[in-house]
PDB file of C-alpha atoms in Angstrom:
ATOM      1  CA  MET A   1     -55.933 -43.063-138.760  1.00  0.00           C
ATOM      2  CA  SER A   2     -59.333 -44.191-140.798  1.00  0.00           C
ATOM      3  CA  ARG A   3     -60.751 -40.893-140.280  1.00  0.00           C
ATOM      4  CA  SER A   4     -58.286 -38.919-141.125  1.00  0.00           C
ATOM      5  CA  SER A   5     -58.132 -37.248-144.584  1.00  0.00           C
ATOM      6  CA  ASN A   6     -54.662 -38.966-145.368  1.00  0.00           C
ATOM      7  CA  PHE A   7     -56.315 -42.305-144.579  1.00  0.00           C
ATOM      8  CA  GLU A   8     -56.741 -43.539-148.241  1.00  0.00           C
ATOM      9  CA  ASP A   9     -53.603 -42.763-149.042  1.00  0.00           C
ATOM     10  CA  PHE A  10     -51.509 -43.927-146.124  1.00  0.00           C
ATOM     11  CA  HIS A  11     -53.965 -47.180-147.015  1.00  0.00           C
ATOM     12  CA  LYS A  12     -52.587 -47.291-150.179  1.00  0.00           C
ATOM     13  CA  SER A  13     -48.682 -47.397-149.674  1.00  0.00           C
ATOM     14  CA  LEU A  14     -49.142 -50.325-147.730  1.00  0.00           C
ATOM     15  CA  ALA A  15     -48.647 -53.688-149.306  1.00  0.00           C
ATOM     16  CA  LYS A  16     -51.243 -55.702-150.451  1.00  0.00           C
ATOM     17  CA  VAL A  17     -50.792 -59.556-149.330  1.00  0.00           C
ATOM     18  CA  GLY A  18     -50.739 -61.496-152.030  1.00  0.00           C
ATOM     19  CA  GLU A  19     -49.994 -58.800-154.627  1.00  0.00           C
ATOM     20  CA  THR A  20     -47.062 -56.693-153.736  1.00  0.00           C
ATOM     21  CA  GLY A  21     -44.016 -56.760-151.241  1.00  0.00           C
ATOM     22  CA  THR A  22     -42.549 -58.794-148.200  1.00  0.00           C
ATOM     23  CA  VAL A  23     -45.766 -59.943-147.694  1.00  0.00           C
ATOM     24  CA  LYS A  24     -46.677 -61.226-151.098  1.00  0.00           C
ATOM     25  CA  LYS A  25     -46.873 -65.279-149.169  1.00  0.00           C
ATOM     26  CA  LEU A  26     -47.804 -64.078-146.209  1.00  0.00           C
ATOM     27  CA  VAL A  27     -51.214 -65.171-146.508  1.00  0.00           C
ATOM     28  CA  PRO A  28     -51.656 -68.474-148.914  1.00  0.00           C
ATOM     29  CA  GLY A  29     -55.051 -68.816-149.789  1.00  0.00           C
ATOM     30  CA  LEU A  30     -56.325 -65.713-148.715  1.00  0.00           C
ATOM     31  CA  PRO A  31     -60.248 -65.121-150.446  1.00  0.00           C
ATOM     32  CA  ALA A  32     -60.859 -62.613-152.396  1.00  0.00           C
ATOM     33  CA  ASN A  33     -63.606 -60.965-150.536  1.00  0.00           C
ATOM     34  CA  ILE A  34     -61.100 -60.122-148.276  1.00  0.00           C
ATOM     35  CA  GLU A  35     -57.961 -57.419-148.405  1.00  0.00           C
ATOM     36  CA  MET A  36     -55.176 -56.845-145.870  1.00  0.00           C
ATOM     37  CA  ARG A  37     -52.759 -54.388-146.534  1.00  0.00           C
ATOM     38  CA  VAL A  38     -49.303 -55.012-144.025  1.00  0.00           C
ATOM     39  CA  LYS A  39     -46.399 -53.207-143.404  1.00  0.00           C
ATOM     40  CA  SER A  40     -43.808 -56.395-142.036  1.00  0.00           C
ATOM     41  CA  GLY A  41     -40.719 -55.461-140.100  1.00  0.00           C
ATOM     42  CA  SER A  42     -38.234 -58.199-138.534  1.00  0.00           C
ATOM     43  CA  MET A  43     -34.393 -58.173-137.191  1.00  0.00           C
ATOM     44  CA  GLU A  44     -33.185 -61.199-134.573  1.00  0.00           C
ATOM     45  CA  GLY A  45     -35.825 -62.551-132.378  1.00  0.00           C
ATOM     46  CA  VAL A  46     -38.161 -60.201-133.670  1.00  0.00           C
ATOM     47  CA  VAL A  47     -41.152 -60.329-136.316  1.00  0.00           C
ATOM     48  CA  THR A  48     -44.176 -57.857-136.289  1.00  0.00           C
ATOM     49  CA  TYR A  49     -46.744 -56.765-139.064  1.00  0.00           C
ATOM     50  CA  ALA A  50     -49.465 -54.065-138.566  1.00  0.00           C
ATOM     51  CA  GLY A  51     -52.054 -53.172-140.966  1.00  0.00           C
ATOM     52  CA  TYR A  52     -55.658 -53.300-141.876  1.00  0.00           C
ATOM     53  CA  VAL A  53     -57.593 -56.013-143.017  1.00  0.00           C
ATOM     54  CA  THR A  54     -60.817 -55.807-144.615  1.00  0.00           C
ATOM     55  CA  THR A  55     -62.769 -58.578-144.070  1.00  0.00           C
ATOM     56  CA  ALA A  56     -65.367 -60.934-145.332  1.00  0.00           C
ATOM     57  CA  SER A  57     -67.963 -58.870-143.517  1.00  0.00           C
ATOM     58  CA  GLY A  58     -66.594 -55.841-145.383  1.00  0.00           C
ATOM     59  CA  ASP A  59     -65.444 -54.552-141.822  1.00  0.00           C
ATOM     60  CA  LEU A  60     -62.059 -52.431-141.419  1.00  0.00           C
ATOM     61  CA  VAL A  61     -59.905 -54.000-138.851  1.00  0.00           C
ATOM     62  CA  CYS A  62     -56.516 -52.322-137.725  1.00  0.00           C
ATOM     63  CA  PHE A  63     -54.145 -54.901-136.204  1.00  0.00           C
ATOM     64  CA  SER A  64     -50.357 -54.675-134.671  1.00  0.00           C
ATOM     65  CA  ILE A  65     -48.631 -57.898-134.060  1.00  0.00           C
ATOM     66  CA  ILE A  66     -45.693 -57.991-131.996  1.00  0.00           C
ATOM     67  CA  CYS A  67     -43.150 -61.145-131.362  1.00  0.00           C
ATOM     68  CA  ASN A  68     -39.807 -60.813-129.321  1.00  0.00           C
ATOM     69  CA  ASN A  69     -37.859 -63.367-127.829  1.00  0.00           C
ATOM     70  CA  PHE A  70     -40.407 -66.471-129.263  1.00  0.00           C
ATOM     71  CA  ASP A  71     -38.984 -69.680-128.970  1.00  0.00           C
ATOM     72  CA  GLY A  72     -38.775 -71.611-132.486  1.00  0.00           C
ATOM     73  CA  THR A  73     -37.701 -70.499-136.059  1.00  0.00           C
ATOM     74  CA  ALA A  74     -38.960 -67.016-137.425  1.00  0.00           C
ATOM     75  CA  SER A  75     -40.479 -69.100-140.547  1.00  0.00           C
ATOM     76  CA  SER A  76     -42.475 -71.062-137.783  1.00  0.00           C
ATOM     77  CA  LEU A  77     -43.764 -67.761-136.032  1.00  0.00           C
ATOM     78  CA  LYS A  78     -44.748 -66.543-139.529  1.00  0.00           C
ATOM     79  CA  GLN A  79     -46.866 -69.486-140.573  1.00  0.00           C
ATOM     80  CA  GLN A  80     -48.766 -69.487-137.427  1.00  0.00           C
ATOM     81  CA  LEU A  81     -48.881 -65.891-137.935  1.00  0.00           C
ATOM     82  CA  SER A  82     -50.613 -66.151-140.818  1.00  0.00           C
ATOM     83  CA  LYS A  83     -52.899 -68.461-139.421  1.00  0.00           C
ATOM     84  CA  LEU A  84     -54.154 -65.560-137.215  1.00  0.00           C
ATOM     85  CA  LEU A  85     -54.358 -63.316-139.871  1.00  0.00           C
ATOM     86  CA  LEU A  86     -56.423 -65.414-141.902  1.00  0.00           C
ATOM     87  CA  LYS A  87     -58.602 -66.001-138.554  1.00  0.00           C
ATOM     88  CA  ILE A  88     -59.211 -62.072-138.079  1.00  0.00           C
ATOM     89  CA  GLY A  89     -60.096 -61.915-142.022  1.00  0.00           C
ATOM     90  CA  THR A  90     -62.565 -63.906-141.648  1.00  0.00           C
ATOM     91  CA  LEU A  91     -64.380 -62.185-139.084  1.00  0.00           C
TER      92      LEU A  91
END
């Protein structure tokens, strides 16, 4: 997708972590030099995030995370996924 002539419009259509949508507070303390654009989804027993991270080193990383039938609460899972996304951003 990143090589598509439509990528820029598609990328901008995704919510920007720290600024917009349901992912506004997804990664608290996200450094200014890391940009995350994410689509989130959930339903009972399922939490998903997919999108792109422009890392601190300037690389574009595509990711998709799907958690299904997990132990614990959705809130605690989202906290762990937040840490994982931050790790991806610092690559």
